[in-house]
Coordinates of C-alpha atoms in Angstrom, one line a residue:
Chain A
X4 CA -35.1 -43.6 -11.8
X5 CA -38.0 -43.6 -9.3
X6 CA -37.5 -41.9 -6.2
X7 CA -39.6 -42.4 -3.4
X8 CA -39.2 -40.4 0.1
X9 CA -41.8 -41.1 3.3
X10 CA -41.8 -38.5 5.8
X11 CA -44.0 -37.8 8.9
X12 CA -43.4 -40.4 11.1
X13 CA -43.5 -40.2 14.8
X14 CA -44.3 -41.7 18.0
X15 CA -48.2 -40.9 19.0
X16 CA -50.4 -42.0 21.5
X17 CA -53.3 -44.3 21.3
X18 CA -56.1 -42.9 19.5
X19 CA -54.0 -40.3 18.1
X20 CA -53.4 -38.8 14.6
X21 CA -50.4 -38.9 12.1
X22 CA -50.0 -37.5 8.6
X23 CA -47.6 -39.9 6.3
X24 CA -46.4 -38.1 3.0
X25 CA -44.4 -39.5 0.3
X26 CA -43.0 -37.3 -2.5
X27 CA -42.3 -38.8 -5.6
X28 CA -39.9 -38.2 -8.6
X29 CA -38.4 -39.6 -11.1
X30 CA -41.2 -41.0 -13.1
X31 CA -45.0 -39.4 -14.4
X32 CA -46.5 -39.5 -10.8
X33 CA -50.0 -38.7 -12.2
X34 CA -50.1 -41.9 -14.2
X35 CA -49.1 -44.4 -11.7
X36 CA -51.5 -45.6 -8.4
X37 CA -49.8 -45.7 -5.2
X38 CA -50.0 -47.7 -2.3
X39 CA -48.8 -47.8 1.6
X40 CA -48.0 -50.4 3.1
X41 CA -46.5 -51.5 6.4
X42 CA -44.2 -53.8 8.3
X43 CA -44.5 -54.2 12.2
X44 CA -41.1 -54.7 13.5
X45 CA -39.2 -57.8 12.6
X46 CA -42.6 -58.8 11.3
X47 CA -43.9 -59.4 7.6
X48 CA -45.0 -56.8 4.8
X49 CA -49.2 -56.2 5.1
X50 CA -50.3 -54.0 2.4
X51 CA -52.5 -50.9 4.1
X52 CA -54.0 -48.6 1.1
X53 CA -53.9 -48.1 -2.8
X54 CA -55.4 -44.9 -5.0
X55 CA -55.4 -44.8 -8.7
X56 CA -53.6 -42.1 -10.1
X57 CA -56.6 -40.2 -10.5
X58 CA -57.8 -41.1 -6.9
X59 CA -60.9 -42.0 -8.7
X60 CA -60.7 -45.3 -6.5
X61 CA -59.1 -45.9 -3.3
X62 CA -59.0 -49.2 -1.5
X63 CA -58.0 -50.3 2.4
X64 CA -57.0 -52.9 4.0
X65 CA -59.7 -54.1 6.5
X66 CA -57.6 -53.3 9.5
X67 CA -57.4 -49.4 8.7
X68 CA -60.6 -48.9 7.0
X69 CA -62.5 -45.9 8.8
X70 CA -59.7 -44.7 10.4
X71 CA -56.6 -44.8 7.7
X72 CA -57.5 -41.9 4.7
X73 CA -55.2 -42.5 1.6
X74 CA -54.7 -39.3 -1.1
X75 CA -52.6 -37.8 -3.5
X76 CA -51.7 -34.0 -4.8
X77 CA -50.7 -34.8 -8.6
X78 CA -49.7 -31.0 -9.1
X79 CA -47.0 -31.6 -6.2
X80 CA -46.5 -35.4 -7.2
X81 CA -47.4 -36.1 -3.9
X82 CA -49.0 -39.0 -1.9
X83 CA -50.5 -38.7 1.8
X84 CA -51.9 -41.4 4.6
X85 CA -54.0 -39.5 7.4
X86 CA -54.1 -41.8 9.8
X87 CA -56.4 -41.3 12.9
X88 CA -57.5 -43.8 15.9
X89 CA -54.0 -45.1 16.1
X90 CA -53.7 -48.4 17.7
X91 CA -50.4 -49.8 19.3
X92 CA -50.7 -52.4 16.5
X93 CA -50.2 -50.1 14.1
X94 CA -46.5 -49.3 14.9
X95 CA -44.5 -50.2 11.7
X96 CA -42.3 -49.3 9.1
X97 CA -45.0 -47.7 6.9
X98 CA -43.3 -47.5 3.2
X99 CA -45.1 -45.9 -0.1
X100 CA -44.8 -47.6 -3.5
X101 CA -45.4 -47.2 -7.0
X102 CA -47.7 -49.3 -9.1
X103 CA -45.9 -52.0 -11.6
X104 CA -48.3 -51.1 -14.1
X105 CA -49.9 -47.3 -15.4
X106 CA -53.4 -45.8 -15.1
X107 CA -54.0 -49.9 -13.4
X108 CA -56.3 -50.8 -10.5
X109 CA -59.9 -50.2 -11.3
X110 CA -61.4 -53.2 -10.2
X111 CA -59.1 -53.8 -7.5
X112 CA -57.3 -56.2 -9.6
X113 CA -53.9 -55.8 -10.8
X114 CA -52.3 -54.5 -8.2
X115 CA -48.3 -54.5 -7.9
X116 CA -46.4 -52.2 -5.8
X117 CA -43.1 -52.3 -7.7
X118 CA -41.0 -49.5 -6.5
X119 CA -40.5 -48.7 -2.9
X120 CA -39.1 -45.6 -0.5
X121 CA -37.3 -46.3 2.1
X122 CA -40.1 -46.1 5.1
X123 CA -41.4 -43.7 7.5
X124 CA -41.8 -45.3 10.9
X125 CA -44.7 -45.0 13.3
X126 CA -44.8 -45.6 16.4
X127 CA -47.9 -45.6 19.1
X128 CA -47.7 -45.9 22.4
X129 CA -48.9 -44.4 26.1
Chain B
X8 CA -60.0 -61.7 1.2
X9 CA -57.6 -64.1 0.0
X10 CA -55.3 -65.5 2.2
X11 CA -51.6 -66.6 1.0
X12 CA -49.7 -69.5 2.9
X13 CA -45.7 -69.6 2.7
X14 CA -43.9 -72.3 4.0
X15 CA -41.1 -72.9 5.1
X16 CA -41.0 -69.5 7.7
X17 CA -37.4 -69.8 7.5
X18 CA -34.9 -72.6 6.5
X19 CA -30.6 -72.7 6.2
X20 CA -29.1 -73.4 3.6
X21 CA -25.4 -73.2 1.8
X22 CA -24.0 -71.4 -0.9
X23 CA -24.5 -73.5 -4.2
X24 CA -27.5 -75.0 -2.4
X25 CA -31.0 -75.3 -4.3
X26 CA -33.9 -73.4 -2.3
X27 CA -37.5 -73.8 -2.8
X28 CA -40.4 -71.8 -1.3
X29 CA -44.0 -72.8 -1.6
X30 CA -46.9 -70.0 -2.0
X31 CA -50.5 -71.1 -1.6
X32 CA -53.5 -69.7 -2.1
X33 CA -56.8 -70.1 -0.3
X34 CA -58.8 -69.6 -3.6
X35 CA -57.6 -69.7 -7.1
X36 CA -55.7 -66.8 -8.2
X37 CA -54.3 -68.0 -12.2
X38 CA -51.3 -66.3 -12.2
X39 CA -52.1 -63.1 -10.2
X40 CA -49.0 -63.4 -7.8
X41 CA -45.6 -61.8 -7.1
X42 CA -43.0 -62.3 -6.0
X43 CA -40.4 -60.1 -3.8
X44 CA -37.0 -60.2 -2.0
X45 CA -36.5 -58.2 0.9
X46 CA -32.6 -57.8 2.7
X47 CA -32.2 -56.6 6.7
X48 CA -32.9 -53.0 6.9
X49 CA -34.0 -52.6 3.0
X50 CA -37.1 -52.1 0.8
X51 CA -38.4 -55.0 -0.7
X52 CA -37.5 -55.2 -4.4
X53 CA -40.2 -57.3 -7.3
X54 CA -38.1 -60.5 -8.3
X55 CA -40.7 -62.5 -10.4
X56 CA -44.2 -61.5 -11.7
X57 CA -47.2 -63.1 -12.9
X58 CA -46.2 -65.8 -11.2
X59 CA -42.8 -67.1 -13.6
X60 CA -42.0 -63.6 -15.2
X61 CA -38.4 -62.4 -14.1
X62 CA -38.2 -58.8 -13.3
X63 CA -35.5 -56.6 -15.5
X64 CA -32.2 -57.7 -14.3
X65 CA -33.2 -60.3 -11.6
X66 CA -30.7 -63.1 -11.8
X67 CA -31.8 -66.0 -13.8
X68 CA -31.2 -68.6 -10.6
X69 CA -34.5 -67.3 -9.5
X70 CA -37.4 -68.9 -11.0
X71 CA -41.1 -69.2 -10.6
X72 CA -43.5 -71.3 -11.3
X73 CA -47.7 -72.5 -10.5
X74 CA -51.1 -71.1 -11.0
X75 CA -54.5 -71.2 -9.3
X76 CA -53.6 -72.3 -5.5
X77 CA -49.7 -73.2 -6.0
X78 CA -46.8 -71.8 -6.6
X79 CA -42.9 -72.2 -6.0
X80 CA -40.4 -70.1 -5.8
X81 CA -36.9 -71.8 -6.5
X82 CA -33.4 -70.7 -6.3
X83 CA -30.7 -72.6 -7.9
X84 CA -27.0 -72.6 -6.9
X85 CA -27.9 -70.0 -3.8
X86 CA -25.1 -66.9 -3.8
X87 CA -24.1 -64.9 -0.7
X88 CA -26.2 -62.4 -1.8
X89 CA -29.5 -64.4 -1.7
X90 CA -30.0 -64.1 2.3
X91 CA -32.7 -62.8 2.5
X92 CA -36.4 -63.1 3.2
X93 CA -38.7 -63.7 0.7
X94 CA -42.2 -62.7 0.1
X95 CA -45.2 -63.8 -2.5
X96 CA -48.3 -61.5 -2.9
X97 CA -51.4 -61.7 -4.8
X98 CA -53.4 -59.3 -7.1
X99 CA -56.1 -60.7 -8.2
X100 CA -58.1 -59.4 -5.9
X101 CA -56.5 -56.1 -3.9
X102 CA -53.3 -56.8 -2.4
X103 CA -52.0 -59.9 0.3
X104 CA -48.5 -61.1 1.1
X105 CA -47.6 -64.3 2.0
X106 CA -46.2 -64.5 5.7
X107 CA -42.6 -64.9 4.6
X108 CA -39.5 -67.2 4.3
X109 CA -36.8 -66.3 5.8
X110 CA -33.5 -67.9 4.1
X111 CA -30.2 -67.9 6.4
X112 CA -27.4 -69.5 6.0
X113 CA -26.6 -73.1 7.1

């Protein structure tokens, strides 16, 4: 059964820095991509960041790209967001999720997150 | 980046009632769409994928349907349990979700 847990969540100021971690179990972490995405408050889902399970390829969301850095430590089945320049419209739920399908997302195509924690939340403000 | 279009943003309706929920796409996307339910204070969880493909023990009320541009998500004889909001999301190219439908009850 796939388990995901988020951790690192906090409330930062603008233009600060937050570390997002999500460990994994349950399931062959190092053959599976994994994503982030978010949910402002009482708002919908927007997808943030995806790395294959390789992190041979990463891809970002246009609103965090240069500031949000996605990666993964297969040996501690173990997926990370570094998130710097934080904005106040960043504050969501951020949650991590598995990939529907194994070793997928090459091209950018194909791209399911089918198994979700439970979220980490981040707050920014002065 | 494609954009995804759900209507209605929320809508009431009764227990035993039919629901439908419309997707669209602002380019074609075949069948490159998902479909997910999300409950208050909860994950979301995959209902439907590539567009009509139930998920592993997802109801068989829920149905999808539609490729390129359109697509419908439908709910037949609605059960307490289906409040909810609802979400589509494309991946034919990266990843987009639909704004979402929020269904409560009438």
């Amino acid at each position: 059964q796939v388990h995901l847990v988020e951790s690192g969540g906090g409330v930062v100021q603008p233009g600060g820095s937050l570390r997002l971690s999500c460990a994994a179990s349950g399931f062959t972490f190092s053959n599976y991509g994994m994503h982030w995405v978010r949910q402002a408050p009482g708002k919908g889902l927007e997808w943030a960041a995806f790395i294959r399970y390789d992190g041979s390829n990463k891809y970002y969301a246009d609103s965090v790209k240069g500031r949000f850095t996605i990666s993964r430590d297969n040996s501690k089945n173990t997926l990370f967001l570094q998130m710097s320049g934080l904005r106040a419209e960043d504050t969501a739920l951020y949650y991590c999720a598995k990939d529907l399908h194994p070793y997928a997302g090459r091209n950018g195509f194909n791209l399911i997150p089918d198994s979700w924690g439970q979220g980490t939340l981040v707050t920014v403000t002065s | 980046a494609i954009q995804l279009t759900q209507s209605p943003s929320s809508l009431s309706a009764s227990v035993g009632d039919r629901v439908t929920i419309t997707c669209r796409a602002s380019q074609g996307i075949s069948s490159a769409l998902v479909w997910f339910q999300q409950k208050p204070g909860k994950a979301p969880k995959l209902l439907i994928y590539d567009a009509s493909s139930l998920d592993s023990g997802v109801p068989s009320r829920f149905s999808g349907s539609g490729s390129g541009t359109d697509f419908t998500l439908t709910i037949s004889n609605l059960q307490p349990e289906d409040f909810a909001s609802y979400y589509c999301q494309q991946f034919n190219s990266y990843v987009t979700f639909g704004g979402g439908t929020k269904v409560e009850i009438k």
